[in-house]
Amino acid sequence: MALFEIVTMTDDSGMSRVVTDDLAAWVDDMGTEIIGTETRASLRTELQGQPKCSVAHSSAFFVRQPASRV
């Protein structure tokens, strides 16, 4: 099982799911960067403290570790 699950939302294709053990490579491939960790109290508990990526190409990135690996 992969360490990270990434869901992107785009204007043209809706939601897309990717699983990876190499978050740094995915970030590089997408042309984005990790800019900190999620600290918004309004997020679901499992998303708080996860890496936060800069938004690119009208996408919203949500990165989390699957529950079985947390």
Tab-separated table of C-alpha atoms in Angstrom:
chain	number	residue	atom	x	y	z
A	1	MET	CA	0.000	0.000	0.000
A	2	ALA	CA	1.260	3.467	-0.899
A	3	LEU	CA	2.184	5.968	1.777
A	4	PHE	CA	0.260	8.898	0.243
A	5	GLU	CA	-3.061	9.283	-1.538
A	6	ILE	CA	-3.424	12.464	-3.597
A	7	VAL	CA	-6.715	13.723	-4.951
A	8	THR	CA	-6.666	16.546	-7.479
A	9	MET	CA	-9.631	18.522	-8.710
A	10	THR	CA	-9.395	20.144	-12.117
A	11	ASP	CA	-11.760	22.247	-14.159
A	12	ASP	CA	-11.672	19.907	-17.154
A	13	SER	CA	-11.528	16.382	-15.712
A	14	GLY	CA	-13.032	16.563	-12.221
A	15	MET	CA	-11.414	14.428	-9.521
A	16	SER	CA	-8.349	12.277	-10.059
A	17	ARG	CA	-6.711	9.954	-7.504
A	18	VAL	CA	-3.022	9.016	-7.350
A	19	VAL	CA	-1.252	6.846	-4.768
A	20	THR	CA	2.510	7.040	-4.276
A	21	ASP	CA	5.328	6.372	-1.831
A	22	ASP	CA	7.390	9.210	-3.337
A	23	LEU	CA	5.580	12.467	-2.636
A	24	ALA	CA	8.603	14.566	-3.650
A	25	ALA	CA	8.679	12.993	-7.138
A	26	TRP	CA	4.929	13.552	-7.603
A	27	VAL	CA	5.257	17.195	-6.540
A	28	ASP	CA	8.130	17.672	-9.002
A	29	ASP	CA	6.237	15.944	-11.833
A	30	MET	CA	3.209	18.183	-11.246
A	31	GLY	CA	5.284	21.378	-11.264
A	32	THR	CA	4.160	22.351	-7.773
A	33	GLU	CA	5.875	22.489	-4.385
A	34	ILE	CA	5.252	21.596	-0.761
A	35	ILE	CA	4.671	24.890	1.044
A	36	GLY	CA	3.998	23.664	4.578
A	37	THR	CA	1.484	21.542	6.410
A	38	GLU	CA	-2.282	21.825	6.617
A	39	THR	CA	-3.333	23.712	9.748
A	40	ARG	CA	-6.931	24.652	8.941
A	41	ALA	CA	-9.211	23.530	11.773
A	42	SER	CA	-12.101	23.172	9.308
A	43	LEU	CA	-10.409	20.204	7.562
A	44	ARG	CA	-11.215	16.625	8.421
A	45	THR	CA	-8.951	15.302	11.170
A	46	GLU	CA	-6.990	12.999	8.846
A	47	LEU	CA	-6.041	15.942	6.587
A	48	GLN	CA	-4.741	18.181	9.366
A	49	GLY	CA	-0.928	18.155	9.585
A	50	GLN	CA	-0.482	16.643	6.117
A	51	PRO	CA	1.786	18.277	3.519
A	52	LYS	CA	0.244	21.267	1.756
A	53	CYS	CA	1.070	21.831	-1.913
A	54	SER	CA	0.911	25.069	-3.812
A	55	VAL	CA	-2.078	25.219	-6.117
A	56	ALA	CA	-1.296	24.987	-9.827
A	57	HIS	CA	-3.412	24.724	-12.964
A	58	SER	CA	-6.694	25.478	-11.105
A	59	SER	CA	-6.248	22.323	-9.019
A	60	ALA	CA	-6.758	21.745	-5.315
A	61	PHE	CA	-4.475	19.117	-3.802
A	62	PHE	CA	-5.330	17.110	-0.724
A	63	VAL	CA	-2.638	14.731	0.460
A	64	ARG	CA	-3.169	12.190	3.187
A	65	GLN	CA	-1.768	8.987	4.462
A	66	PRO	CA	-4.269	6.164	4.012
A	67	ALA	CA	-5.855	5.217	7.359
A	68	SER	CA	-4.180	1.813	7.440
A	69	ARG	CA	-0.730	3.475	7.472
A	70	VAL	CA	-1.429	6.284	9.982
